[in-house]
């Protein structure tokens, strides 16, 4: 069975909810190759005391460990929020073929909001991308999380 982007984004969304349960910013990511999950992650910067423990980085690490390879060609990364510069760089270095994200990140997103990092000529690998998959759900999860944080 060939699943669509919404199916995989729903899995990333469920991972984002796990992050929220731990008090982390609710962002989830799942890496897929040949219609199979090869890596997954959710934000754990607080839990792991690690500023690099973003959902995307943890999903890439998981996939690299499982596949015994730091290169992840022909894979698609689904993430609930547009990646930051650190994560976009890691996506390129891992040779991810395609990126699909949910909500735009107007402050720090470098795929479309604050720049077009993945389209830079100096990159030695080109990752295609698509945004807006389950955008409303992903945006609402983040908005509600920060609203609750402000009320505490």
GROMACS .gro file of C-alpha atoms in nm:
model
  152
    1UNK     CA    1   0.000   0.000   0.000
    2UNK     CA    2   0.131   0.344  -0.092
    3UNK     CA    3   0.046   0.596   0.180
    4UNK     CA    4  -0.002   0.967   0.120
    5UNK     CA    5   0.166   1.266   0.286
    6UNK     CA    6  -0.123   1.313   0.529
    7UNK     CA    7  -0.079   0.959   0.660
    8UNK     CA    8   0.289   1.011   0.744
    9UNK     CA    9   0.230   1.361   0.878
   10UNK     CA   10  -0.029   1.219   1.115
   11UNK     CA   11   0.242   0.992   1.256
   12UNK     CA   12   0.471   1.294   1.298
   13UNK     CA   13   0.181   1.479   1.463
   14UNK     CA   14   0.132   1.192   1.711
   15UNK     CA   15   0.504   1.213   1.795
   16UNK     CA   16   0.462   1.588   1.851
   17UNK     CA   17   0.195   1.508   2.108
   18UNK     CA   18   0.447   1.288   2.290
   19UNK     CA   19   0.681   1.588   2.308
   20UNK     CA   20   0.398   1.798   2.449
   21UNK     CA   21   0.328   1.538   2.719
   22UNK     CA   22   0.691   1.576   2.832
   23UNK     CA   23   0.664   1.956   2.842
   24UNK     CA   24   0.865   1.994   2.523
   25UNK     CA   25   0.767   2.214   2.229
   26UNK     CA   26   0.535   1.981   2.035
   27UNK     CA   27   0.723   1.900   1.717
   28UNK     CA   28   0.745   1.552   1.569
   29UNK     CA   29   0.929   1.401   1.276
   30UNK     CA   30   0.924   1.072   1.091
   31UNK     CA   31   1.160   0.957   0.816
   32UNK     CA   32   1.018   0.722   0.553
   33UNK     CA   33   1.181   0.517   0.281
   34UNK     CA   34   1.004   0.271   0.052
   35UNK     CA   35   0.682   0.325   0.246
   36UNK     CA   36   0.841   0.217   0.575
   37UNK     CA   37   0.934   0.427   0.879
   38UNK     CA   38   1.312   0.421   0.915
   39UNK     CA   39   1.346   0.684   1.185
   40UNK     CA   40   1.138   0.896   1.417
   41UNK     CA   41   1.182   1.163   1.676
   42UNK     CA   42   1.021   1.441   1.872
   43UNK     CA   43   1.161   1.747   2.045
   44UNK     CA   44   1.359   1.654   2.355
   45UNK     CA   45   1.593   1.949   2.412
   46UNK     CA   46   1.482   1.986   2.776
   47UNK     CA   47   1.459   1.615   2.855
   48UNK     CA   48   1.800   1.532   2.705
   49UNK     CA   49   1.969   1.860   2.806
   50UNK     CA   50   2.073   1.889   2.443
   51UNK     CA   51   2.020   2.199   2.227
   52UNK     CA   52   2.046   1.982   1.915
   53UNK     CA   53   1.770   1.738   2.018
   54UNK     CA   54   1.516   1.874   1.771
   55UNK     CA   55   1.263   1.631   1.627
   56UNK     CA   56   1.432   1.626   1.286
   57UNK     CA   57   1.779   1.561   1.427
   58UNK     CA   58   1.653   1.277   1.645
   59UNK     CA   59   1.466   1.121   1.351
   60UNK     CA   60   1.780   1.142   1.135
   61UNK     CA   61   1.994   0.991   1.413
   62UNK     CA   62   1.743   0.711   1.462
   63UNK     CA   63   1.739   0.628   1.091
   64UNK     CA   64   2.118   0.648   1.059
   65UNK     CA   65   2.162   0.415   1.356
   66UNK     CA   66   1.906   0.167   1.224
   67UNK     CA   67   2.056   0.167   0.873
   68UNK     CA   68   2.421   0.185   0.981
   69UNK     CA   69   2.467   0.477   0.744
   70UNK     CA   70   2.476   0.852   0.792
   71UNK     CA   71   2.346   0.896   0.440
   72UNK     CA   72   1.973   0.846   0.399
   73UNK     CA   73   1.912   0.873   0.024
   74UNK     CA   74   1.568   0.822  -0.130
   75UNK     CA   75   1.402   0.905   0.203
   76UNK     CA   76   1.130   1.155   0.287
   77UNK     CA   77   1.125   1.345   0.615
   78UNK     CA   78   0.788   1.451   0.756
   79UNK     CA   79   0.802   1.716   1.027
   80UNK     CA   80   0.521   1.913   1.188
   81UNK     CA   81   0.704   2.248   1.172
   82UNK     CA   82   0.922   2.410   0.907
   83UNK     CA   83   1.285   2.332   0.994
   84UNK     CA   84   1.538   2.573   1.142
   85UNK     CA   85   1.885   2.628   0.996
   86UNK     CA   86   2.047   2.353   1.202
   87UNK     CA   87   1.790   2.097   1.095
   88UNK     CA   88   1.789   2.207   0.732
   89UNK     CA   89   2.167   2.163   0.721
   90UNK     CA   90   2.141   1.815   0.873
   91UNK     CA   91   1.871   1.721   0.621
   92UNK     CA   92   2.105   1.815   0.336
   93UNK     CA   93   2.406   1.637   0.490
   94UNK     CA   94   2.198   1.321   0.536
   95UNK     CA   95   2.098   1.337   0.168
   96UNK     CA   96   1.725   1.328   0.241
   97UNK     CA   97   1.546   1.335  -0.094
   98UNK     CA   98   1.225   1.511   0.006
   99UNK     CA   99   1.102   1.718   0.301
  100UNK     CA  100   0.735   1.759   0.389
  101UNK     CA  101   0.639   1.992   0.673
  102UNK     CA  102   0.315   2.101   0.834
  103UNK     CA  103   0.317   2.453   0.976
  104UNK     CA  104   0.532   2.744   0.867
  105UNK     CA  105   0.778   2.884   1.123
  106UNK     CA  106   0.775   3.260   1.056
  107UNK     CA  107   1.056   3.341   1.302
  108UNK     CA  108   1.316   3.074   1.239
  109UNK     CA  109   1.202   2.859   0.945
  110UNK     CA  110   1.462   2.859   0.670
  111UNK     CA  111   1.288   2.650   0.406
  112UNK     CA  112   1.034   2.914   0.299
  113UNK     CA  113   0.964   3.167   0.577
  114UNK     CA  114   1.302   3.332   0.646
  115UNK     CA  115   1.488   3.214   0.342
  116UNK     CA  116   1.513   2.935   0.093
  117UNK     CA  117   1.807   2.741   0.230
  118UNK     CA  118   1.732   2.419   0.043
  119UNK     CA  119   1.746   2.607  -0.288
  120UNK     CA  120   2.099   2.744  -0.243
  121UNK     CA  121   2.339   2.675  -0.531
  122UNK     CA  122   2.632   2.605  -0.300
  123UNK     CA  123   2.469   2.293  -0.155
  124UNK     CA  124   2.613   1.965  -0.281
  125UNK     CA  125   2.273   1.793  -0.247
  126UNK     CA  126   1.929   1.919  -0.339
  127UNK     CA  127   1.634   1.827  -0.119
  128UNK     CA  128   1.291   1.901  -0.259
  129UNK     CA  129   1.022   2.021  -0.023
  130UNK     CA  130   0.652   2.077   0.029
  131UNK     CA  131   0.484   2.263   0.312
  132UNK     CA  132   0.133   2.292   0.449
  133UNK     CA  133   0.044   1.925   0.502
  134UNK     CA  134  -0.196   1.914   0.800
  135UNK     CA  135  -0.098   2.277   0.853
  136UNK     CA  136  -0.405   2.372   1.056
  137UNK     CA  137  -0.363   2.084   1.300
  138UNK     CA  138   0.011   2.136   1.340
  139UNK     CA  139  -0.029   2.512   1.391
  140UNK     CA  140  -0.309   2.467   1.644
  141UNK     CA  141  -0.105   2.219   1.849
  142UNK     CA  142   0.182   2.469   1.874
  143UNK     CA  143  -0.044   2.769   1.939
  144UNK     CA  144  -0.229   2.590   2.219
  145UNK     CA  145   0.099   2.474   2.374
  146UNK     CA  146   0.238   2.827   2.392
  147UNK     CA  147  -0.096   2.970   2.505
  148UNK     CA  148  -0.098   2.729   2.800
  149UNK     CA  149   0.266   2.814   2.878
  150UNK     CA  150   0.182   3.186   2.895
  151UNK     CA  151  -0.113   3.118   3.129
  152UNK     CA  152   0.104   2.939   3.388
   0.00000   0.00000   0.00000
